[in-house]
GROMACS .gro file of C-alpha atoms in nm:
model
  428
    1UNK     CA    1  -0.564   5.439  19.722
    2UNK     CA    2  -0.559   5.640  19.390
    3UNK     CA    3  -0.322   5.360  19.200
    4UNK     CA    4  -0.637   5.126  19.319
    5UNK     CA    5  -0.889   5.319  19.165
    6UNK     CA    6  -0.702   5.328  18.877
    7UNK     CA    7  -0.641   4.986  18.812
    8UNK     CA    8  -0.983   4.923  18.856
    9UNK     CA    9  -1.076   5.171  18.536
   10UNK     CA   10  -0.824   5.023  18.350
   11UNK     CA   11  -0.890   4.649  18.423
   12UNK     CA   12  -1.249   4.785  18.327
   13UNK     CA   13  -1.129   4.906  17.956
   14UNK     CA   14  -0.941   4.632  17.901
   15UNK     CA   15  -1.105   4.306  18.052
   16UNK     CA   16  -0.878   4.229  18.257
   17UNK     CA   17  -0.782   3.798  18.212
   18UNK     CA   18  -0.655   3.583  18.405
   19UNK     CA   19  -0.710   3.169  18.288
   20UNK     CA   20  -0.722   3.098  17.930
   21UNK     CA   21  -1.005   2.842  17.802
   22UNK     CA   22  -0.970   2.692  17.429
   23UNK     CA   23  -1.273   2.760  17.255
   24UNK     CA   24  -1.252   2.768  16.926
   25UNK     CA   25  -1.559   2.926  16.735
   26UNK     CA   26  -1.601   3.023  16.340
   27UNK     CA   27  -1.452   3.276  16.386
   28UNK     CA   28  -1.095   3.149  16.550
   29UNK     CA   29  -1.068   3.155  16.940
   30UNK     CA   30  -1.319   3.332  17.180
   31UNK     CA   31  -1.147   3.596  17.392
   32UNK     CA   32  -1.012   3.442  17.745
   33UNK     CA   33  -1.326   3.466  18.001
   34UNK     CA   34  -1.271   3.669  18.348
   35UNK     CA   35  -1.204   3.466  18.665
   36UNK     CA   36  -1.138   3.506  18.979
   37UNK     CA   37  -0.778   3.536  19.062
   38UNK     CA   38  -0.534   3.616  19.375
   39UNK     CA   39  -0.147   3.608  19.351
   40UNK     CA   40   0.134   3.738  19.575
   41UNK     CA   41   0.410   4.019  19.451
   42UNK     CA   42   0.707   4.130  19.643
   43UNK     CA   43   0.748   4.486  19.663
   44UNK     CA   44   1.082   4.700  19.659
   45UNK     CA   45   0.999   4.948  19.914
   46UNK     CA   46   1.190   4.898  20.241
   47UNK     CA   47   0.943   4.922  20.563
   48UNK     CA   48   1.088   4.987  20.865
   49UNK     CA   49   1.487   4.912  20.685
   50UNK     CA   50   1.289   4.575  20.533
   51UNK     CA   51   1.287   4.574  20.165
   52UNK     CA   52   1.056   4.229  20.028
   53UNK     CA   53   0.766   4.317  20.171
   54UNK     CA   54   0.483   4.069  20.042
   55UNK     CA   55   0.151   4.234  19.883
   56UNK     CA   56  -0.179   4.033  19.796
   57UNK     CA   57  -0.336   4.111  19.488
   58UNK     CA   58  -0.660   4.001  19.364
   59UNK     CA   59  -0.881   4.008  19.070
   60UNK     CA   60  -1.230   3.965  18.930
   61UNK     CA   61  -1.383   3.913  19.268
   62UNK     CA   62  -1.712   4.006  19.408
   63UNK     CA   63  -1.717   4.231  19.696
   64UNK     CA   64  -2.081   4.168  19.751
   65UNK     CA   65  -2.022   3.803  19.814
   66UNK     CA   66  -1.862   3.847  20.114
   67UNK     CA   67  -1.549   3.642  20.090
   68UNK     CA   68  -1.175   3.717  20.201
   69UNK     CA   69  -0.840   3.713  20.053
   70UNK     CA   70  -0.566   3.576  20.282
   71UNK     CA   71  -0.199   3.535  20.332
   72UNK     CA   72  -0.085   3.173  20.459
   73UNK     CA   73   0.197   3.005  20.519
   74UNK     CA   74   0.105   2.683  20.394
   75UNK     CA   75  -0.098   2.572  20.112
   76UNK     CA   76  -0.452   2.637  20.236
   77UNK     CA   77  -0.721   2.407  20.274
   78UNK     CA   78  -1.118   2.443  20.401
   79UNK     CA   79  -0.938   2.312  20.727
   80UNK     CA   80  -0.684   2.593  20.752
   81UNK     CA   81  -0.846   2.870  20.667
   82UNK     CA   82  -0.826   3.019  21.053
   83UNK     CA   83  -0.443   2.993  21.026
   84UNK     CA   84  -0.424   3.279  20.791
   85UNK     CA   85  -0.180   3.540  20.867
   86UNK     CA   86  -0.313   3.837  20.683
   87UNK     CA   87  -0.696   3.884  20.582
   88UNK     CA   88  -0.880   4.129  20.363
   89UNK     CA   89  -1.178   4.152  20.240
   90UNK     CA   90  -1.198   4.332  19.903
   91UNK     CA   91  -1.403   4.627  19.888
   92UNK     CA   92  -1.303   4.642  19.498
   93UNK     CA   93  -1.318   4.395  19.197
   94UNK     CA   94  -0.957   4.433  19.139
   95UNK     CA   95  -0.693   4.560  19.363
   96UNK     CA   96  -0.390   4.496  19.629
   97UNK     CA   97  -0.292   4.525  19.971
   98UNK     CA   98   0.028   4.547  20.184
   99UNK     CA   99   0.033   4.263  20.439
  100UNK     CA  100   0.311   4.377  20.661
  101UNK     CA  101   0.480   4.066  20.619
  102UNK     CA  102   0.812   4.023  20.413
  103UNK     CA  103   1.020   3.690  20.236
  104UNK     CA  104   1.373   3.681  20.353
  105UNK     CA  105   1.631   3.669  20.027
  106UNK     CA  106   1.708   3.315  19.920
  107UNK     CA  107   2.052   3.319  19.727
  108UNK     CA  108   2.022   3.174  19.373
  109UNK     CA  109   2.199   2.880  19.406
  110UNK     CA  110   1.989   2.786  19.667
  111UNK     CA  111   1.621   2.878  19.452
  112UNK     CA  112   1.739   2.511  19.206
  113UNK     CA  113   1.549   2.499  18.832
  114UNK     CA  114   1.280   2.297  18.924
  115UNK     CA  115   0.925   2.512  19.015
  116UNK     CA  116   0.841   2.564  19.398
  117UNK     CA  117   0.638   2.770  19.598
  118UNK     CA  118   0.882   3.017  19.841
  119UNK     CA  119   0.661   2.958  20.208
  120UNK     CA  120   0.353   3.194  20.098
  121UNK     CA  121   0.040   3.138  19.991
  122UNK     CA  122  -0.281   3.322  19.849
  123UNK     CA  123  -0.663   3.241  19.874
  124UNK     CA  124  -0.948   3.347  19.822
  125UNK     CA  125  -1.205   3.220  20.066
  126UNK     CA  126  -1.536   3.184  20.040
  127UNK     CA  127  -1.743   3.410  20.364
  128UNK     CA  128  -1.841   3.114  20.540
  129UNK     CA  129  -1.463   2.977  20.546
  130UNK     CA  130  -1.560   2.640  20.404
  131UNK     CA  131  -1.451   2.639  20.034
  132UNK     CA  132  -1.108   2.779  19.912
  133UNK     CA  133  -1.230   2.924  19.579
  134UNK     CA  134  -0.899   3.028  19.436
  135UNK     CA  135  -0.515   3.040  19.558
  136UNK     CA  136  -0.171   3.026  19.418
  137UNK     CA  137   0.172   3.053  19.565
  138UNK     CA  138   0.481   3.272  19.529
  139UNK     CA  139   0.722   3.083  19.309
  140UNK     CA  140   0.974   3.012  19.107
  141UNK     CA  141   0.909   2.995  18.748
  142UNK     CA  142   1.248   2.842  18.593
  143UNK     CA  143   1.114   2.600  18.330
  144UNK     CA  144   0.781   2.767  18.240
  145UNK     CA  145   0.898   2.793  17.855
  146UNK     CA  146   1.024   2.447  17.832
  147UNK     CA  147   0.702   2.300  18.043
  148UNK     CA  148   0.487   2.496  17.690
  149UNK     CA  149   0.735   2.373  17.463
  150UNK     CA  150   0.455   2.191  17.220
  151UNK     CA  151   0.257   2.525  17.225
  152UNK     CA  152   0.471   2.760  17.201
  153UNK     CA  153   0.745   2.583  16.900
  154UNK     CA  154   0.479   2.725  16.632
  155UNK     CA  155   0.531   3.067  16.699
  156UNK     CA  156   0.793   3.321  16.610
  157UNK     CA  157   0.986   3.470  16.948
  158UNK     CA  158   0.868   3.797  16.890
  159UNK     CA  159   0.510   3.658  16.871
  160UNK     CA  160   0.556   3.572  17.251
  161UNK     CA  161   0.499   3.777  17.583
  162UNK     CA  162   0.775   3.758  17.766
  163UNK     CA  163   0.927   3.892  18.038
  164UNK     CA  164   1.233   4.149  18.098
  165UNK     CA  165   1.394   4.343  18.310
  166UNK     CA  166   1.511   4.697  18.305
  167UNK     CA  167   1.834   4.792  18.323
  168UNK     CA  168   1.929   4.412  18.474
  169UNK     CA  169   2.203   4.406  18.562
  170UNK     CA  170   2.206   4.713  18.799
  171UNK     CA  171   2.082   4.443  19.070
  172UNK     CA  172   2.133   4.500  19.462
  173UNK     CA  173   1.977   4.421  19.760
  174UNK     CA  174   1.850   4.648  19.973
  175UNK     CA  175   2.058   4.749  20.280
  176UNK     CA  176   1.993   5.040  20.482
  177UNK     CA  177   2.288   5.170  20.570
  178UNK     CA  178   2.387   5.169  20.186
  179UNK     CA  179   2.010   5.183  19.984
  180UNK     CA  180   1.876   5.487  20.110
  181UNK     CA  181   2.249   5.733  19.927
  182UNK     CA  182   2.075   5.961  19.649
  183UNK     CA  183   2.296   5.739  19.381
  184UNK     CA  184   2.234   5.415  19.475
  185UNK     CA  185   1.807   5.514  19.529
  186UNK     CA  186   1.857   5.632  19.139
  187UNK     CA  187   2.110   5.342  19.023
  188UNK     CA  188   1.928   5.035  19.139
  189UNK     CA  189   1.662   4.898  18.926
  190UNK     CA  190   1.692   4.521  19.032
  191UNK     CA  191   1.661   4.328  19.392
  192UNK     CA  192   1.734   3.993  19.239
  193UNK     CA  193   2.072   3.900  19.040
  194UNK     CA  194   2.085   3.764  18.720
  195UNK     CA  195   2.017   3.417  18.770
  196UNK     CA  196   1.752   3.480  19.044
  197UNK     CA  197   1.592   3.710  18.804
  198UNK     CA  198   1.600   3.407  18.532
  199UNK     CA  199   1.431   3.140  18.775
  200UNK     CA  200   1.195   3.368  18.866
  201UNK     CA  201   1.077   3.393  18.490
  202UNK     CA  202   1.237   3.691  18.312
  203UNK     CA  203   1.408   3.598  17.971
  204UNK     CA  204   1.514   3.911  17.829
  205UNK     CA  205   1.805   4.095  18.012
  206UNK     CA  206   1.859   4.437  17.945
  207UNK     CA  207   2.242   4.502  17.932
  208UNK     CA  208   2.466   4.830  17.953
  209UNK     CA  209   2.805   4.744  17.888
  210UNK     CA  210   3.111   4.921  17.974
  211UNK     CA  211   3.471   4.895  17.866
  212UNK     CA  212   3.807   5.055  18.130
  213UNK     CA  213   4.094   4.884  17.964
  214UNK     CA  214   4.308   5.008  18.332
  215UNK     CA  215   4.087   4.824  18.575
  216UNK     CA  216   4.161   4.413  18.684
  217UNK     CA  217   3.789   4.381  18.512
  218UNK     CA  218   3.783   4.544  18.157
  219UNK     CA  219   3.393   4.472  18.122
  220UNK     CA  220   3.157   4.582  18.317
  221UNK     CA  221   2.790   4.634  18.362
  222UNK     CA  222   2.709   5.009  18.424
  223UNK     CA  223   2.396   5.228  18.486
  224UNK     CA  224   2.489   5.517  18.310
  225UNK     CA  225   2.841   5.612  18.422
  226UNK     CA  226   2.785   5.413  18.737
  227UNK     CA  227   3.001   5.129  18.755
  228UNK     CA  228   2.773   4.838  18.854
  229UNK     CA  229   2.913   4.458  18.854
  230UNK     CA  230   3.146   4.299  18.637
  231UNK     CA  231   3.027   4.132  18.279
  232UNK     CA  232   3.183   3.795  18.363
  233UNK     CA  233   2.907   3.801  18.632
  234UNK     CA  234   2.613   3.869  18.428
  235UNK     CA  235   2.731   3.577  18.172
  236UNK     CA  236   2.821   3.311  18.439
  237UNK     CA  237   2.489   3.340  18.562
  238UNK     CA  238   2.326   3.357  18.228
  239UNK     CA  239   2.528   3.006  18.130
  240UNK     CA  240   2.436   2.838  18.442
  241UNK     CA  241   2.121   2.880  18.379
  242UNK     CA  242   2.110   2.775  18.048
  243UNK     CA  243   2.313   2.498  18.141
  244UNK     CA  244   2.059   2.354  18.391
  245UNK     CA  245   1.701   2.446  18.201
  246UNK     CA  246   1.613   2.405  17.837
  247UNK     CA  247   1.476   2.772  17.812
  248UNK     CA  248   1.556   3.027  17.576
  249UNK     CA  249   1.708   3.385  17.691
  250UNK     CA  250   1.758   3.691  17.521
  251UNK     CA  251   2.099   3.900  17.617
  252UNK     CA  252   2.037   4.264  17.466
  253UNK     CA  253   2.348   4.449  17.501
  254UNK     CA  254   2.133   4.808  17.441
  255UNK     CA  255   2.382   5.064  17.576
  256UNK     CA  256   2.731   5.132  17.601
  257UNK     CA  257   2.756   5.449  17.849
  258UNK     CA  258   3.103   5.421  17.936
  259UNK     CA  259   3.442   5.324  17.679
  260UNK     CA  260   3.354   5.291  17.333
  261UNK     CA  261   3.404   5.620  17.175
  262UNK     CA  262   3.229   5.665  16.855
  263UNK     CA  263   3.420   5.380  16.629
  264UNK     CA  264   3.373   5.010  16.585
  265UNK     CA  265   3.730   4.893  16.792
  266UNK     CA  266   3.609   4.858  17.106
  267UNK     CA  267   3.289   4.683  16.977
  268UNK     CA  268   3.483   4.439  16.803
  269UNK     CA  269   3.679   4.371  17.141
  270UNK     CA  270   3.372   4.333  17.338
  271UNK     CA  271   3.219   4.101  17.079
  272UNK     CA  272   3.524   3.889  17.051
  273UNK     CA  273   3.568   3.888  17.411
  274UNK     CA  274   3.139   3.729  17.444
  275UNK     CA  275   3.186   3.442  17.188
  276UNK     CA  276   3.507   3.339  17.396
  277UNK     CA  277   3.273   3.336  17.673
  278UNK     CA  278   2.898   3.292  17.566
  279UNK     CA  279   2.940   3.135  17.200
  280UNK     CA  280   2.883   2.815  17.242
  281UNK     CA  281   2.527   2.886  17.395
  282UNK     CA  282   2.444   3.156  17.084
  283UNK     CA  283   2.197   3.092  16.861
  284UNK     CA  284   2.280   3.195  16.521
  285UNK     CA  285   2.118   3.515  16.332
  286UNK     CA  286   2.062   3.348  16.056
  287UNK     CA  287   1.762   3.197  16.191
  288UNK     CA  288   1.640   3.585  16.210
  289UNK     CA  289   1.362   3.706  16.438
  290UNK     CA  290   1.070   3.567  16.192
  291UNK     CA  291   1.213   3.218  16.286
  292UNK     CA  292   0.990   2.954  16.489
  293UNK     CA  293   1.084   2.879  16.849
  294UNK     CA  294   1.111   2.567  16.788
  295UNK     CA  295   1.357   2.619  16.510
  296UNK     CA  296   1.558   2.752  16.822
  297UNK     CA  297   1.512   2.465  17.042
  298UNK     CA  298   1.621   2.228  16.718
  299UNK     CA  299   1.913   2.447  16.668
  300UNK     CA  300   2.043   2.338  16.994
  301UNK     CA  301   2.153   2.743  17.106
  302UNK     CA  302   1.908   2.922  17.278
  303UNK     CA  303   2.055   3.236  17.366
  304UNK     CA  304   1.966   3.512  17.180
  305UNK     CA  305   2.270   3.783  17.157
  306UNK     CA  306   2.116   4.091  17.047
  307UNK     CA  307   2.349   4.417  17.035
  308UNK     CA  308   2.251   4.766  16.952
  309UNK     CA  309   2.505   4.854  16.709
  310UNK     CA  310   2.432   4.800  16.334
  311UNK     CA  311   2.794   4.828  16.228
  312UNK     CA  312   2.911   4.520  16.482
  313UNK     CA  313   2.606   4.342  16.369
  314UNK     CA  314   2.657   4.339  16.034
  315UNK     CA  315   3.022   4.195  16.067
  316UNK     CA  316   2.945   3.918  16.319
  317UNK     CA  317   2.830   3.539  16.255
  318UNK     CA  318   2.660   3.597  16.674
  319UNK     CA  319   2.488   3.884  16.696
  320UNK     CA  320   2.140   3.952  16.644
  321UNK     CA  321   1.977   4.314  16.564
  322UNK     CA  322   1.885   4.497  16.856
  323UNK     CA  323   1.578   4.447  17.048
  324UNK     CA  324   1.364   4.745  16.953
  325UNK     CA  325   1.281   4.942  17.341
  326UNK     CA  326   0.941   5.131  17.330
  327UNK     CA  327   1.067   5.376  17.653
  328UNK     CA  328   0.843   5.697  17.704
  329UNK     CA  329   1.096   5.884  17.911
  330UNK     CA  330   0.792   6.008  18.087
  331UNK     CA  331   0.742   6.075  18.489
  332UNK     CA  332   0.415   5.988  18.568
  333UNK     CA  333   0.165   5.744  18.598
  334UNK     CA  334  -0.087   5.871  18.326
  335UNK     CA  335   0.192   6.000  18.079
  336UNK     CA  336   0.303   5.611  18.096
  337UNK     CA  337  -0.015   5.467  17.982
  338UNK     CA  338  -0.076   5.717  17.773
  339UNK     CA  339   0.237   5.649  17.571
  340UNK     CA  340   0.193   5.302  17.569
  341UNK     CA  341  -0.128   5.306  17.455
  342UNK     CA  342  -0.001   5.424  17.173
  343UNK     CA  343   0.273   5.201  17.137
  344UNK     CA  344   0.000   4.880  17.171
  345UNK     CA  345  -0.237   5.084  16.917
  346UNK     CA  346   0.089   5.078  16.677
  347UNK     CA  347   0.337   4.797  16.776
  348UNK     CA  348   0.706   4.792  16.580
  349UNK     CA  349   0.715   4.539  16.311
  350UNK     CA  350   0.932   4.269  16.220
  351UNK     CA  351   1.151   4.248  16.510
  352UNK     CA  352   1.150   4.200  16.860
  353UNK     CA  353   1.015   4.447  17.078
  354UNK     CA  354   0.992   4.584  17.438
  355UNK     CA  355   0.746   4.759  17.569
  356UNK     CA  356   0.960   4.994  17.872
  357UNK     CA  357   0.690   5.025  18.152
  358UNK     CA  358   0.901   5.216  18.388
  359UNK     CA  359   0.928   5.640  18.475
  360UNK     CA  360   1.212   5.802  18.448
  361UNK     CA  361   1.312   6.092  18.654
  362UNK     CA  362   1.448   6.420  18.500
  363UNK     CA  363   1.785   6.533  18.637
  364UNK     CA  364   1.593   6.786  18.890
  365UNK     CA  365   1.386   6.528  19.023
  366UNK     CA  366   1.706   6.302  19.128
  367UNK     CA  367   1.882   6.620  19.279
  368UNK     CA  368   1.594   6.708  19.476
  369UNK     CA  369   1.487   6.323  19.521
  370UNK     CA  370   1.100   6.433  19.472
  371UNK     CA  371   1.003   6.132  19.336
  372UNK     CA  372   1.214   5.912  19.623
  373UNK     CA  373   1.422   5.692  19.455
  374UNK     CA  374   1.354   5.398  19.161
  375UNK     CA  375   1.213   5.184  19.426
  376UNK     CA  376   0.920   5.382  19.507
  377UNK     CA  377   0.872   5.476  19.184
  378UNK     CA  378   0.858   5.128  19.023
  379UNK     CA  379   0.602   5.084  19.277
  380UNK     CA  380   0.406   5.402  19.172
  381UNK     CA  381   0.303   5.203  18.837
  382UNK     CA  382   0.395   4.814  18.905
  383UNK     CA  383   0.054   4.700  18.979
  384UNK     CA  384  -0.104   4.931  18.737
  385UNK     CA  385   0.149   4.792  18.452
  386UNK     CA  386   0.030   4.423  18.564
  387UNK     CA  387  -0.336   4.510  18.529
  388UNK     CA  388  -0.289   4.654  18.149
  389UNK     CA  389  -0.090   4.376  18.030
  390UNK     CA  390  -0.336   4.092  18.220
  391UNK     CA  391  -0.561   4.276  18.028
  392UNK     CA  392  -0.610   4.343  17.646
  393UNK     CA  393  -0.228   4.451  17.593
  394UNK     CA  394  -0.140   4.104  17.654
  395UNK     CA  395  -0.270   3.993  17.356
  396UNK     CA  396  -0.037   4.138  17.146
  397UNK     CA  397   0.280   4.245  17.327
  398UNK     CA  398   0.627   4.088  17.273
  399UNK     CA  399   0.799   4.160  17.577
  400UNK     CA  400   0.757   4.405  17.892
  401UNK     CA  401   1.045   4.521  18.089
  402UNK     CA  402   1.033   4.648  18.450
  403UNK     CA  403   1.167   4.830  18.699
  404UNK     CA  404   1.204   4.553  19.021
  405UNK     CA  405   0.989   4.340  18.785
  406UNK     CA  406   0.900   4.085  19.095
  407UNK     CA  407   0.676   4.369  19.207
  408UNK     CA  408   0.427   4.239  18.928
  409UNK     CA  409   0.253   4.000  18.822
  410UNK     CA  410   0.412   4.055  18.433
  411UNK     CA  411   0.531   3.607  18.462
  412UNK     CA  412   0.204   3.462  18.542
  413UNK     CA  413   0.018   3.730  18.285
  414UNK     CA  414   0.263   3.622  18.031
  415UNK     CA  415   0.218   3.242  18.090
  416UNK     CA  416  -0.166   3.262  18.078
  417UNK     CA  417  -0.114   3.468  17.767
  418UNK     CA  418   0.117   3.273  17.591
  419UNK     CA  419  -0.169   2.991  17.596
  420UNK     CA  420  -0.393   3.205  17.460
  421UNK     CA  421  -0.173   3.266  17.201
  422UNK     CA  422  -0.078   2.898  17.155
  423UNK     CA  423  -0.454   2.826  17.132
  424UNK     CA  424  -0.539   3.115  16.904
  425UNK     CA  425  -0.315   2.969  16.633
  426UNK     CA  426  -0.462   2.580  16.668
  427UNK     CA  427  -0.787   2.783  16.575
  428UNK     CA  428  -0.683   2.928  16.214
   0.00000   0.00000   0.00000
């Protein structure tokens, strides 16, 4: 109940929005107004050996008006309103609720590239159960840079919210006989693969890269030393999707825990062995971060390579400089915002950026597993991290990476931003 409260504070600070309205004014565009909003987010804690678990959130609402918030599974009409399978009715402006019911996985290849609702539904009902006043669906969000193509073509990349994840490739789903090991609680960050993870709306993939010349697979994806999936994985699903959408992705190889030693060799290997495989999707660096979007979209190559090493940078015609990761190594709650306030009261500069919104656990707290595991503790700020960057934060962030990132609400808050944003520059 406390992470309620808190959003509720927060959303307070920050005006929490939700639907952007072009109105220009003398002075450029009028800040978005506040309305009523209610959305569905999948959770990564496992009930009863159940991981998925579907929570409602809602926003802006009225508790003195008497109206509900449901779960349905089918779009919702005035006529259908008894058939819900979940009710609450919101004692707070702004907050969440569990439902005790969970979506079953759907395997990437089966999710396609065009938008759908997945089955669930949310609405808010009015408390005489004649007028649906506000509802949405959980869904798929493949296309949603392409579908914003005109709006968004003026802007530079790193003047756009989008979405990441942390750590993406260290993807699993949750089994119980396997989830619940102290390494695999602290390894996991992801429920989705790759590709899921890029229908669903992210477009900036956080990559740790690893190099053992003696295995069958000489790349690999790691967390840390943890040996996680191999890279020809990661890109096969990143080409697919590119192949089938006309968005644009960023791959941010950030780390490189395991192989590399301290000179530029292995680098050089690793970077010739990506243009063999992901070249003829790269966008070239020349364009640099201050470029238009829609410079990339001319270009033809919309996948940004990005690569934390200066040295290999400097000597290839594919890499771009490293996304720039805001990460507060912190382990709470209030340490988290507090950082990244200050990160939003002083954003980096002339490059991309990502703000980290996850905790991370001191050594201590994974040997005595105090905090539970990454699951639980990307739910421990999740819906706290949607409600700061819905509100205010949004205006201005580049791009904000999570832990199990379906557990916000980070797409749709981007989306409605990103019009905003769109707008704001028609204005000047």
């Amino acid at each position: 109940m406390w992470k309620c409260y808190l959003v509720v504070i927060l959303s307070v600070l920050q005006c929490v929005t939700c639907r952007t309205v072009k109105r220009c004014s003398t002075n450029g565009l009028e800040e978005p107004t506040q309305e009523l909003q209610v959305s569905i987010i999948v959770s990564p804690v496992a009930i009863d050996n159940i991981s998925r678990h579907l929570i409602l959130s809602w926003d802006n609402v009225s508790p003195s008006n008497g109206g509900w918030v449901g779960l349905f599974d089918k779009e919702p009409s005035a006529n259908s309103v008894s058939l819900a399978l979940f009710k609450v009715q919101p004692q707070i402006s702004s907050g969440w609720e569990t439902t005790g019911f969970y979506e079953k996985a759907v395997a990437s290849n089966e999710l396609g590239f065009t938008k759908k609702c997945l089955n669930f539904w949310a609405a808010y009902i009015s408390a005489d159960n004649s007028t649906v006043i506000a509802s949405s669906c959980l869904q798929t969000e493949p296309t949603w840079m392409a579908d914003m193509q005109t709006a968004l073509s003026p802007l530079m990349l790193r003047q756009i919210f989008l979405v990441g994840s942390h750590d993406s490739g260290s993807y699993e789903e949750y089994n119980p006989s396997t989830s619940e090991n102290l390494v695999t609680k602290y390894t996991i960050t992801q429920e989705d693969d790759i590709l899921s993870q890029l229908i669903y709306g992210v477009r900036y993939l956080d990559i740790r890269a690893a190099y053992y010349p003696s295995t069958n697979e000489t790349w690999w994806v790691n967390h840390g030393v943890m040996k996680i999936h191999p890279m020809k994985l990661i890109l096969d699903d990143v080409k697919t999707f590119l192949e089938n959408t006309n968005e644009i992705v960023i791959l941010d190889f950030h780390e490189f825990p395991a192989g590399f030693g301290s000179g530029l060799d292995i680098h050089t290997k690793l970077v010739e062995y990506l243009k063999e495989e992901i070249g003829e999707f790269a966008a070239s660096p020349s364009l640099t971060w201050n470029a238009r979007t829609g410079d990339i979209w001319s270009s033809g190559k919309r996948l940004i390579v990005s690569y934390n090493n200066n040295d290999a940078v400097a000597q290839s015609d594919m890499l771009w400089p490293a996304v720039s990761q805001q990460w507060g190594n912190v382990q709470t709650l209030e340490d988290l915002y507090s950082y990244l306030s200050q990160v939003m009261a002083s954003p980096p500069g002339s490059k991309a950026w990502s703000a980290m919104v996850e905790l991370t656990p001191t050594t201590m707290q994974v040997i005595t597993d105090e905090l539970g595991g990454l699951r639980r503790m990307a739910a421990m700020v999740n819906q706290n991290v949607t409600a700061w960057y819905r509100g205010t934060w949004g205006k201005t962030v580049n791009i904000v990476s999570a832990d199990f990132f379906r557990d916000t609400g980070l797409v749709e808050a981007a989306i409605s931003w990103n019009h905003f944003r769109s707008q704001q520059l028609a204005c000047k």
